[in-house]
PDB file of C-alpha atoms and ligand atoms in Angstrom:
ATOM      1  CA  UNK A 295     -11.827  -9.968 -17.217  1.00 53.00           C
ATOM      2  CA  UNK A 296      -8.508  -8.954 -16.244  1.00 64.00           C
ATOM      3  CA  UNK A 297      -6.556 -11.311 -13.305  1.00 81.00           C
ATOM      4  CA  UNK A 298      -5.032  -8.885 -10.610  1.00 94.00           C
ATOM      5  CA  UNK A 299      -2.951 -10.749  -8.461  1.00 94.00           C
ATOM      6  CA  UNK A 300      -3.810  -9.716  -5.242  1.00 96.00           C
ATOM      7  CA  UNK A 301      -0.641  -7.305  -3.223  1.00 97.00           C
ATOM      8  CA  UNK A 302      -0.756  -7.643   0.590  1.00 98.00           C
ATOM      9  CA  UNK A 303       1.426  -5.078   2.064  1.00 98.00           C
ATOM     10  CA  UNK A 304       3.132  -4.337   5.192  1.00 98.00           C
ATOM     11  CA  UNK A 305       3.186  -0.865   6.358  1.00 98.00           C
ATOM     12  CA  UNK A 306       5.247  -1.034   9.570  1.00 98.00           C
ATOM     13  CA  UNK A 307       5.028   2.630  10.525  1.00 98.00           C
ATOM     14  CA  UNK A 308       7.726   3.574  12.675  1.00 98.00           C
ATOM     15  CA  UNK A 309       8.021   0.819  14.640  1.00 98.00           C
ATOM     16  CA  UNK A 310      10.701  -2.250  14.173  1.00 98.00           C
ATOM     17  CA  UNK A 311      14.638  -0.998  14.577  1.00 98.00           C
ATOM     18  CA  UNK A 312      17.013  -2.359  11.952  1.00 98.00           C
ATOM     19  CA  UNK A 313      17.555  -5.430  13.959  1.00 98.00           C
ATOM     20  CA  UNK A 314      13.863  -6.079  14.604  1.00 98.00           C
ATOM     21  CA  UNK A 315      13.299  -5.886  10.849  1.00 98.00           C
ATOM     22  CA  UNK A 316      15.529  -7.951  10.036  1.00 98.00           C
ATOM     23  CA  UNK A 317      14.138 -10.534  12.327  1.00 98.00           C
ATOM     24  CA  UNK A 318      10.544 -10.155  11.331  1.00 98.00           C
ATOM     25  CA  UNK A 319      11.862 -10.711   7.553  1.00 98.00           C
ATOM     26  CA  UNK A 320      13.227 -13.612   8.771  1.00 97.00           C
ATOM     27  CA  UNK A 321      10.063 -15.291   9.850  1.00 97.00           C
ATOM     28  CA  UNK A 322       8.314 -14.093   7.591  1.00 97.00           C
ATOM     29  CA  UNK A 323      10.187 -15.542   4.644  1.00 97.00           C
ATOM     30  CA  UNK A 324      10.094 -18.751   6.762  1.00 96.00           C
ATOM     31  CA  UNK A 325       6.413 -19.013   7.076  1.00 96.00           C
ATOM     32  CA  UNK A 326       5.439 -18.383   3.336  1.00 96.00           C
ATOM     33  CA  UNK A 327       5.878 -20.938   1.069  1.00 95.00           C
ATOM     34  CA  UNK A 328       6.506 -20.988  -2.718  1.00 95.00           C
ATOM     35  CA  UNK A 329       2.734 -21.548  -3.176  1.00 94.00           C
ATOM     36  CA  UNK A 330       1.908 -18.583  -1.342  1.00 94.00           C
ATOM     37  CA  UNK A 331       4.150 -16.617  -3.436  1.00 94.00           C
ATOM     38  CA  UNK A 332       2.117 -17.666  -6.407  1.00 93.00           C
ATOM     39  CA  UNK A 333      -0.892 -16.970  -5.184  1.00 93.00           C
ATOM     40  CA  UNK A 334       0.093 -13.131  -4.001  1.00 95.00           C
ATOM     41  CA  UNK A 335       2.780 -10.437  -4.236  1.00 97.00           C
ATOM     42  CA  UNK A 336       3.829  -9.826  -0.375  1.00 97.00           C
ATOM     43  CA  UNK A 337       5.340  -6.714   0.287  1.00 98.00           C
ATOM     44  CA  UNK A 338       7.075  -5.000   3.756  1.00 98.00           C
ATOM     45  CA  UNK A 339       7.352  -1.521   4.343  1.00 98.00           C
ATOM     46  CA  UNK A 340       9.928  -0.895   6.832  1.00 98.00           C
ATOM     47  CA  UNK A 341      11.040   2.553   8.110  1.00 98.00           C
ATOM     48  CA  UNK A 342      14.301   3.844   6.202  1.00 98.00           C
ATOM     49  CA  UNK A 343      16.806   2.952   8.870  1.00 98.00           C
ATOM     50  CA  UNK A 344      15.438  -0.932   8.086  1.00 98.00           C
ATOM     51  CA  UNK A 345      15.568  -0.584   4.310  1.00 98.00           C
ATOM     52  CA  UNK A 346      18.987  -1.741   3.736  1.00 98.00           C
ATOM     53  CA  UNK A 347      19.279  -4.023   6.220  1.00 98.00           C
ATOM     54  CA  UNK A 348      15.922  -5.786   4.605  1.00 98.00           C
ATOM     55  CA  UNK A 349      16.933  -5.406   1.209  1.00 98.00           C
ATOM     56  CA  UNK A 350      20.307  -7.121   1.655  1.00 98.00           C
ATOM     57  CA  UNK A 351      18.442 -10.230   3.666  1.00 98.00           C
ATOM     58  CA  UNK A 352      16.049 -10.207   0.748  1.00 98.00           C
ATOM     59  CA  UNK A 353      18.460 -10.334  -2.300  1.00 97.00           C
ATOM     60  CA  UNK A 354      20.852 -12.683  -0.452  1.00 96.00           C
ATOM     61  CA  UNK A 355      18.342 -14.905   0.193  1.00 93.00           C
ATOM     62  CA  UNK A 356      16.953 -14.411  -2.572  1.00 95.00           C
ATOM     63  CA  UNK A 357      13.241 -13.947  -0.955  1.00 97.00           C
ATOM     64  CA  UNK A 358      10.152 -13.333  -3.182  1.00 97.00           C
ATOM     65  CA  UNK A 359       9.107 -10.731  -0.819  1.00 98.00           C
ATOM     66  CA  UNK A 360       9.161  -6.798  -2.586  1.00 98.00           C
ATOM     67  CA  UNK A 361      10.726  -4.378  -0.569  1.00 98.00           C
ATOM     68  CA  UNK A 362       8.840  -1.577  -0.091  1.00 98.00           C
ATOM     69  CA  UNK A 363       8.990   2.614   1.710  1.00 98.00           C
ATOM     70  CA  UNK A 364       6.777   4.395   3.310  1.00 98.00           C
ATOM     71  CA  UNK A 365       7.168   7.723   2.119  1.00 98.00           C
ATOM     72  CA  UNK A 366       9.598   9.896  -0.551  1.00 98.00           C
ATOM     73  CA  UNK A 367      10.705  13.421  -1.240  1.00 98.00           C
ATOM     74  CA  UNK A 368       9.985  14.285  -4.413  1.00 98.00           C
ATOM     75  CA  UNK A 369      12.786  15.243  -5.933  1.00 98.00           C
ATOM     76  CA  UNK A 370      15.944  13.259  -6.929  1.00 98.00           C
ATOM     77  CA  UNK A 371      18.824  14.911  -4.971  1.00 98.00           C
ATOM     78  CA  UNK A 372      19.234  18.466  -3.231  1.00 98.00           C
ATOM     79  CA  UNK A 373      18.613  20.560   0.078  1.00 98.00           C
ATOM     80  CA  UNK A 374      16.084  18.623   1.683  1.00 98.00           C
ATOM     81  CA  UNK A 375      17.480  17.996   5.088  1.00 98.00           C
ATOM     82  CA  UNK A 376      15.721  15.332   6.527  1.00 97.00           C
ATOM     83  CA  UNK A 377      14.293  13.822   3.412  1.00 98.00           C
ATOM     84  CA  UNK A 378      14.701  10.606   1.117  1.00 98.00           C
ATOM     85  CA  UNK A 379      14.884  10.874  -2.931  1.00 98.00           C
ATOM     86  CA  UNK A 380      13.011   8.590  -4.908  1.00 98.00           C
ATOM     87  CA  UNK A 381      16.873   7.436  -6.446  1.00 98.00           C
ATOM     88  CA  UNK A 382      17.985   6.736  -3.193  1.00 98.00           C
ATOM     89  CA  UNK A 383      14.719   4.447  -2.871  1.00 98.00           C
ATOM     90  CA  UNK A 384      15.344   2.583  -6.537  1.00 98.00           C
ATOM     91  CA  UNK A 385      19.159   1.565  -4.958  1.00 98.00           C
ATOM     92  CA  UNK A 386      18.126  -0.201  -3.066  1.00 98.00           C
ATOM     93  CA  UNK A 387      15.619  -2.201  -4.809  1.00 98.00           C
ATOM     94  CA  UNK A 388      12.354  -0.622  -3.600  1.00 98.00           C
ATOM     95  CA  UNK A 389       9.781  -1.605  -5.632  1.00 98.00           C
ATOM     96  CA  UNK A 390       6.978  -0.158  -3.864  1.00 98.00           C
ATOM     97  CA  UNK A 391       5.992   3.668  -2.210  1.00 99.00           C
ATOM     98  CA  UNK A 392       3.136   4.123  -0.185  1.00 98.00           C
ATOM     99  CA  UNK A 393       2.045   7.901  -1.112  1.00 98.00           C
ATOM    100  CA  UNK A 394      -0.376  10.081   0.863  1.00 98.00           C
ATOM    101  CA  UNK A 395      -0.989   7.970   3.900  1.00 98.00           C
ATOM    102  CA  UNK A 396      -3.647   9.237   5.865  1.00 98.00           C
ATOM    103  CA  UNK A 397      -0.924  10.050   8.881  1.00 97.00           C
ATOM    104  CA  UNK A 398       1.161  11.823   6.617  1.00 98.00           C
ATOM    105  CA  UNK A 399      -2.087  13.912   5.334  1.00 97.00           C
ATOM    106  CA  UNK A 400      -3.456  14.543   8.674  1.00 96.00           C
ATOM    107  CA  UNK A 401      -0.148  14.889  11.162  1.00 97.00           C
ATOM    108  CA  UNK A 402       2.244  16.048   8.921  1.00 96.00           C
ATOM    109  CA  UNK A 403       0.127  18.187   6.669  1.00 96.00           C
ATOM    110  CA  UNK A 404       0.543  16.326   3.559  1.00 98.00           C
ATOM    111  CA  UNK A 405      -1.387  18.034   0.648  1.00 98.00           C
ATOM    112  CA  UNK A 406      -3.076  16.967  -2.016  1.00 98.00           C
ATOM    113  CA  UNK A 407      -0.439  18.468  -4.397  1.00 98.00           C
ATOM    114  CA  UNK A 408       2.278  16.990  -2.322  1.00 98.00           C
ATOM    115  CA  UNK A 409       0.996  13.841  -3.131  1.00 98.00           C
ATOM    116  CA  UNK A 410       0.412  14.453  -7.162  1.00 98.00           C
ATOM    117  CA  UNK A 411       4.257  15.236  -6.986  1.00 98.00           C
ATOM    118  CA  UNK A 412       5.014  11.884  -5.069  1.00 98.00           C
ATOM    119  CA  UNK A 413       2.690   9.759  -7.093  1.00 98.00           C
ATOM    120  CA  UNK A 414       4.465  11.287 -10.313  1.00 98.00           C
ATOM    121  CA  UNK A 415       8.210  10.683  -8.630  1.00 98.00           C
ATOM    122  CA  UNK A 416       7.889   7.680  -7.630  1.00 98.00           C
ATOM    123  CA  UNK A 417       6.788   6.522 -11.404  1.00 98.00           C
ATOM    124  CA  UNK A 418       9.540   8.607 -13.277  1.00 98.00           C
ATOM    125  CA  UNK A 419      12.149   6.402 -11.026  1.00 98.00           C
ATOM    126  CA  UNK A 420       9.962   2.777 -11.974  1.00 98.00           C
ATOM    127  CA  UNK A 421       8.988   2.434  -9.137  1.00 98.00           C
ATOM    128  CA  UNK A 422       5.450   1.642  -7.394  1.00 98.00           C
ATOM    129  CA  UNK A 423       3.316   4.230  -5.960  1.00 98.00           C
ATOM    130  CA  UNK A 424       0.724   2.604  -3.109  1.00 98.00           C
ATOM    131  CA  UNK A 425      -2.038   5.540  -3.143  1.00 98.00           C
ATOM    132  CA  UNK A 426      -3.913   5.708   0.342  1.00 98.00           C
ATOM    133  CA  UNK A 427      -6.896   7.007  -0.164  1.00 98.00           C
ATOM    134  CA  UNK A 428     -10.166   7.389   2.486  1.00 98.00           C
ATOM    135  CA  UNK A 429     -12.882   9.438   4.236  1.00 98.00           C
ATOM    136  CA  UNK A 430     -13.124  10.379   8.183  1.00 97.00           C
ATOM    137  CA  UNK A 431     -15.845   9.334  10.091  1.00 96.00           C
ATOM    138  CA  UNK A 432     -17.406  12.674   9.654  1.00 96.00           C
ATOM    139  CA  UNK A 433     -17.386  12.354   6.283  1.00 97.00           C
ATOM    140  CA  UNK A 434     -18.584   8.770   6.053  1.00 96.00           C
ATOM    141  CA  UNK A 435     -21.428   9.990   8.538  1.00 95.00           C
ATOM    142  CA  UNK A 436     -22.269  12.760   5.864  1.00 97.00           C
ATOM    143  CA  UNK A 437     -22.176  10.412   3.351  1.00 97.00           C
ATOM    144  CA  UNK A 438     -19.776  12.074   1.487  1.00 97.00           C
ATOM    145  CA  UNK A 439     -17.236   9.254   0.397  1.00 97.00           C
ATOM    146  CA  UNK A 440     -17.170   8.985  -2.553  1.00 96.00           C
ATOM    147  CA  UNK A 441     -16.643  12.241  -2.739  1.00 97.00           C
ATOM    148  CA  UNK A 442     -13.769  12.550  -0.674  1.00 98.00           C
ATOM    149  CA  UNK A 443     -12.102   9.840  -2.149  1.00 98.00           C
ATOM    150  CA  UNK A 444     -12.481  10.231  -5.768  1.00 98.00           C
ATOM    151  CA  UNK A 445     -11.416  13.999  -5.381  1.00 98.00           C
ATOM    152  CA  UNK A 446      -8.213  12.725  -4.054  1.00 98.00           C
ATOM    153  CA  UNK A 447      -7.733  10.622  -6.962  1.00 98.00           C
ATOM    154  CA  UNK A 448      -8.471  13.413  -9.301  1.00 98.00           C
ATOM    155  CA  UNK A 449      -5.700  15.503  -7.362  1.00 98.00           C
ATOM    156  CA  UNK A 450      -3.174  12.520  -7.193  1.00 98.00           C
ATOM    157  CA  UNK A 451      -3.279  11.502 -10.863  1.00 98.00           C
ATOM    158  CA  UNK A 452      -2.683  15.481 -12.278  1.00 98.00           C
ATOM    159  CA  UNK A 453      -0.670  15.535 -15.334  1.00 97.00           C
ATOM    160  CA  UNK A 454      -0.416  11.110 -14.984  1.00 98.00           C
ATOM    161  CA  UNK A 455      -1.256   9.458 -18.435  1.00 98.00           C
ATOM    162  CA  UNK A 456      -2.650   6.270 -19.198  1.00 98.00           C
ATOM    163  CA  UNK A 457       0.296   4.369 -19.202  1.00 97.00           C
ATOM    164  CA  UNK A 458       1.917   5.882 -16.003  1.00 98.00           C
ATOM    165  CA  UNK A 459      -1.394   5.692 -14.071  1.00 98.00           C
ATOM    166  CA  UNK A 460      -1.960   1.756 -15.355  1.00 97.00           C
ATOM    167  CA  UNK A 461       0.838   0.763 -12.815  1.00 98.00           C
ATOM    168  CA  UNK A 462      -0.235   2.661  -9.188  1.00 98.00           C
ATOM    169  CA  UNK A 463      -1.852   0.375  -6.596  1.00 98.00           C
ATOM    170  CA  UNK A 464      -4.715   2.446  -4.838  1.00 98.00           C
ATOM    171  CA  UNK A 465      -5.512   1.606  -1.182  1.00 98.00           C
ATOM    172  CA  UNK A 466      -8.864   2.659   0.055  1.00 98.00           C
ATOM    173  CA  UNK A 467      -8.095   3.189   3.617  1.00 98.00           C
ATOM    174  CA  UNK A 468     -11.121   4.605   5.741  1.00 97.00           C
ATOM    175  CA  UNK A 469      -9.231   6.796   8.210  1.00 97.00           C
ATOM    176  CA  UNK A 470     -11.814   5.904  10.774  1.00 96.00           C
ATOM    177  CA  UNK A 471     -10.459   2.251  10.298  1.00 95.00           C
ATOM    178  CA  UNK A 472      -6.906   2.707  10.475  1.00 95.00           C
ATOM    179  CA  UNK A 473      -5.367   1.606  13.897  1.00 92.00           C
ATOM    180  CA  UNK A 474      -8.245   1.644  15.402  1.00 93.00           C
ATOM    181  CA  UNK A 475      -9.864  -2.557  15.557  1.00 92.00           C
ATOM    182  CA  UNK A 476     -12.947  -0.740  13.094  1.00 93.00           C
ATOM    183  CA  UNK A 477     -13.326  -2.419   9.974  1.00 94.00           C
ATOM    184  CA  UNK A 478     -15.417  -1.231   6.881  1.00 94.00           C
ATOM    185  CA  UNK A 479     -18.086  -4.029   5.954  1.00 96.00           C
ATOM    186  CA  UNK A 480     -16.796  -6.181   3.401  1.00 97.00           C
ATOM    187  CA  UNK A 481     -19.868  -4.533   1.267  1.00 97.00           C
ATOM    188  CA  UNK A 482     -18.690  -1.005   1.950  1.00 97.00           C
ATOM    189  CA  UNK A 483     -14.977  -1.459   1.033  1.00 98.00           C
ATOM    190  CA  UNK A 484     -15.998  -3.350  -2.383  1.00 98.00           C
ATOM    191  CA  UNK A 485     -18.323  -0.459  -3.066  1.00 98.00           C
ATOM    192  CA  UNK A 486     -15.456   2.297  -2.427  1.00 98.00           C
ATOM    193  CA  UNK A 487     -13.383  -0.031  -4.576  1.00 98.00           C
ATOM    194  CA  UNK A 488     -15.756  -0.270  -7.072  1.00 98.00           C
ATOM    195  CA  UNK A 489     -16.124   3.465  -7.317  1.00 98.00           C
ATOM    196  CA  UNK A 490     -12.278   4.012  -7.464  1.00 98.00           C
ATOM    197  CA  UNK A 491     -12.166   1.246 -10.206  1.00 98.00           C
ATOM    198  CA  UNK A 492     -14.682   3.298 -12.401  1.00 98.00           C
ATOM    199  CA  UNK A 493     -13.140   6.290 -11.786  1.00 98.00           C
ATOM    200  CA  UNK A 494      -9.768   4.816 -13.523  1.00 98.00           C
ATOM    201  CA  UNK A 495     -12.354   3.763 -16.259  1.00 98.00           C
ATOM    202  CA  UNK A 496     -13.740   7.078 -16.679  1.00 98.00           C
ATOM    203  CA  UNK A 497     -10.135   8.863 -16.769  1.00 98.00           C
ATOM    204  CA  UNK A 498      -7.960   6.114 -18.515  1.00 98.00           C
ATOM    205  CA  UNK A 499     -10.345   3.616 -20.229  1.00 98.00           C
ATOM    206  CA  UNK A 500     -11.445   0.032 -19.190  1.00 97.00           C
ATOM    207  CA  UNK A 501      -8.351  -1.391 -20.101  1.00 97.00           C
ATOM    208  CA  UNK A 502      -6.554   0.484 -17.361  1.00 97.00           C
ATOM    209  CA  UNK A 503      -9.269  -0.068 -14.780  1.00 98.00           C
ATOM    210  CA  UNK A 504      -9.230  -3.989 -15.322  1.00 97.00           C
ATOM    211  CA  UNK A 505      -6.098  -4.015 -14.556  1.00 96.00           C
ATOM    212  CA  UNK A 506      -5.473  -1.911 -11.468  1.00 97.00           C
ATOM    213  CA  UNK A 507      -5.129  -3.215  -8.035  1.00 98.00           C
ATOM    214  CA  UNK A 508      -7.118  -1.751  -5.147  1.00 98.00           C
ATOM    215  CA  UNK A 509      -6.331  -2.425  -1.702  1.00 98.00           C
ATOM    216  CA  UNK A 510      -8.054  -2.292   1.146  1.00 98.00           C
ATOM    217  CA  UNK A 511      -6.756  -0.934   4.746  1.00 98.00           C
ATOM    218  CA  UNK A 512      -7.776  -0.449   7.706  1.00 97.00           C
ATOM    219  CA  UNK A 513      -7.444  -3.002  10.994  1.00 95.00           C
ATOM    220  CA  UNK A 514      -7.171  -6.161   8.340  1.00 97.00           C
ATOM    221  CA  UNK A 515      -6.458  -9.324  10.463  1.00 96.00           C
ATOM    222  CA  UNK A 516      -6.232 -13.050  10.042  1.00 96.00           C
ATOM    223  CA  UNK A 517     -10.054 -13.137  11.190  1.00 95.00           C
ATOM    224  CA  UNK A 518     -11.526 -10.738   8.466  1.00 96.00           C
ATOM    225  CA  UNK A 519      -8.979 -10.143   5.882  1.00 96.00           C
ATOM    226  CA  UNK A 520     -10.643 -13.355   3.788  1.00 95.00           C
ATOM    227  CA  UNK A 521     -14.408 -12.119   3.481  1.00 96.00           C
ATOM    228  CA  UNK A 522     -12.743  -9.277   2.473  1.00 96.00           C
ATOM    229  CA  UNK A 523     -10.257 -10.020  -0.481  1.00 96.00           C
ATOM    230  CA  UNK A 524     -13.602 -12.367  -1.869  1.00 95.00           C
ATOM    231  CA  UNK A 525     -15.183  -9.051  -3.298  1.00 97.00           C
ATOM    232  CA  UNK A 526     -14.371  -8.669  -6.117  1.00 96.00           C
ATOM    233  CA  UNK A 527     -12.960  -5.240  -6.562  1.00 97.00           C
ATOM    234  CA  UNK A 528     -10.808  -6.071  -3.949  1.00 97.00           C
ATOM    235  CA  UNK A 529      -7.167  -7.182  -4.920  1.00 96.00           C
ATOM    236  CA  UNK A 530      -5.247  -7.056  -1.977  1.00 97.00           C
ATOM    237  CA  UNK A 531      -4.786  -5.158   1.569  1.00 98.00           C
ATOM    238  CA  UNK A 532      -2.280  -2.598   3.314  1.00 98.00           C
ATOM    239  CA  UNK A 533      -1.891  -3.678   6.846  1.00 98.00           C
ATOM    240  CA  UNK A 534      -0.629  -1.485   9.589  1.00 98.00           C
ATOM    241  CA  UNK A 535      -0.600  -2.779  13.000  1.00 97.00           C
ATOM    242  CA  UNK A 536      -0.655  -6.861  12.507  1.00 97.00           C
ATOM    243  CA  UNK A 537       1.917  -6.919   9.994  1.00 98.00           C
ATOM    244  CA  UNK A 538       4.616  -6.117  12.509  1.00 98.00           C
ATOM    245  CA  UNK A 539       4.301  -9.636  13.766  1.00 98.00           C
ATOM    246  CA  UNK A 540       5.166 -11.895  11.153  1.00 98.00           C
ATOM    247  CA  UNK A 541       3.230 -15.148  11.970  1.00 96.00           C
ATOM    248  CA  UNK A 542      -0.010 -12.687  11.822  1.00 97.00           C
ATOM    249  CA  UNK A 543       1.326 -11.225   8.610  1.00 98.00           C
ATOM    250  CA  UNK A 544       1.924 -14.663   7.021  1.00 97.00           C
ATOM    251  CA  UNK A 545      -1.662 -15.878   7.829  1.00 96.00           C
ATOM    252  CA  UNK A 546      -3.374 -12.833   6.204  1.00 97.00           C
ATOM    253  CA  UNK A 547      -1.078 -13.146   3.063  1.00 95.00           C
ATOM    254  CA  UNK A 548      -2.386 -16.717   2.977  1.00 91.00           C
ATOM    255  CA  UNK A 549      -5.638 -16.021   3.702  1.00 82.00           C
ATOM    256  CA  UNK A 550      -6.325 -12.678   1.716  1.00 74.00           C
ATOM    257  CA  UNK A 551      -5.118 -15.136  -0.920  1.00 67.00           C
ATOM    258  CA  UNK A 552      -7.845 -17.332  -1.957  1.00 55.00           C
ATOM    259  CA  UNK A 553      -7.961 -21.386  -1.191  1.00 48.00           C
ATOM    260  CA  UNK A 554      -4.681 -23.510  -1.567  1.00 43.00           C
TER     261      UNK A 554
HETATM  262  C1  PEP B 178      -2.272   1.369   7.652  1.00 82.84           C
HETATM  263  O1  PEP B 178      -1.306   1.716   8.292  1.00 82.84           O
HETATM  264  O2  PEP B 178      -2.326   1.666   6.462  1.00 82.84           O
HETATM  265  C2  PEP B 178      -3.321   0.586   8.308  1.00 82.84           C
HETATM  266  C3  PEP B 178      -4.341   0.198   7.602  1.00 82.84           C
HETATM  267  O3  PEP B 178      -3.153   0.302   9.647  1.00 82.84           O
HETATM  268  P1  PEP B 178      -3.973  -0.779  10.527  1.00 82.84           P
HETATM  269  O4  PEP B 178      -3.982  -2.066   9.755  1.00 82.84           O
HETATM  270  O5  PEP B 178      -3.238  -0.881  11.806  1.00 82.84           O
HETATM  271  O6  PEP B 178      -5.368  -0.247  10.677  1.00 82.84           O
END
């Protein structure tokens, strides 16, 4: 079987100014240790008036932590007011892109072709893409989940082939946990997991499923996140709301880690 090591993300939303950011990095880079490090990939997600800011702490301190967005444009330059290119992103060392958030699909109307076109920008510049996938309540209460969540994929991964799709992270995010102190059971986020994991199978072969990472998201703290990352088709976890403090984000990077 194929090791994943796990990714535990920080997705800090718009909150955190420059100077914040830069503080939070701080700690943060104080509290993990080499060992940690070795055990997990850590990555923050600042907004993109923090990105440079973090980057140049990270590369002059030269901190294992990956530098990560939380959104793109996709397209590389042009009349976009407002927007950020994927080459803009790869400047400055971003190795990461969280695509289709659940906030950007539900408040900002992000569609599911938006999010194909992300997904496939993000990889033509090397980076990352983080895909956020996950049901509402509603659905979960119709038991529709699965499929919910494996038509996104379908959608996301248009025109991807094997090789592209083997590198994108997918976060299983149940929107009715996001934000909100609801967690999935740790039973109902492997199963999700396992279903997006056989899905990769089904479209790209074994080999491609073995090795990709699912996250899970959705109210992950320092008192659940380690039930959690022990399934086993979980590899990792996109944290909103206690990532922004970074002695909270440093335990669940230890913890989502496995034993020292
Ligand atoms: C998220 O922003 O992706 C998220 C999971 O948020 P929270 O951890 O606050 O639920």
């Amino acid at each position: 079987m194929a090791t994943r090591k796990p990714l535990i993300s920080g997705n800090w939303k718009m909150n955190h100014t420059h100077l914040d950011a830069i503080a939070v990095v701080q700690k943060l880079a104080y509290s993990l240790s080499p060992a940690d490090y070795e055990r997990a990939e850590v990555s923050v997600h600042p907004s993109f008036t923090s990105l440079r800011s973090v980057q140049t702490l990270l590369d002059a301190d030269e901190v294992p932590i990956a530098l990560g967005a939380q959104n793109v444009y996709p397209a590389p330059s042009g009349a976009f007011t407002g927007e950020v290119s994927p080459v803009m992103l790869a400047k400055l060392n971003v190795r990461y892109v969280i695509v289709g958030h659940s906030e950007r699909r539900q408040l900002l109307g992000e569609s599911d072709e938006m999010v194909n076109r992300k997904l496939v920008a993000v990889l033509e510049h090397q980076m990352v893409p983080i895909l956020c996938v996950g049901e509402t309540l509603e659905e979960r209460e119709a038991g529709t989940t699965q499929d919910k969540v494996l038509g996104q994929l379908e959608a996301a991964f248009q025109g991807v082939d094997a090789a592209a799709a083997a590198k994108v992270v997918i976060a299983y995010e149940p929107i009715w946990a996001i934000g909100t102190g609801r967690t999935a059971s740790p039973e109902d986020a492997q199963a999700v997991c396992a279903s997006v994991r056989s899905w990769v199978a089904k479209a790209y072969g074994a080999e491609v499923a073995s090795t990709t990472r699912a996250q899970y998201g959705g109210s992950v703290t320092p008192d659940n996140v380690a039930e959690l990352m022990a399934q086993p088709d979980i590899d990792g976890a996109l944290v909103g709301g206690a990532s922004l403090d970074a002695e909270r984000f440093a335990r669940i990077a230890r913890l989502g880690t496995g034993p020292a």
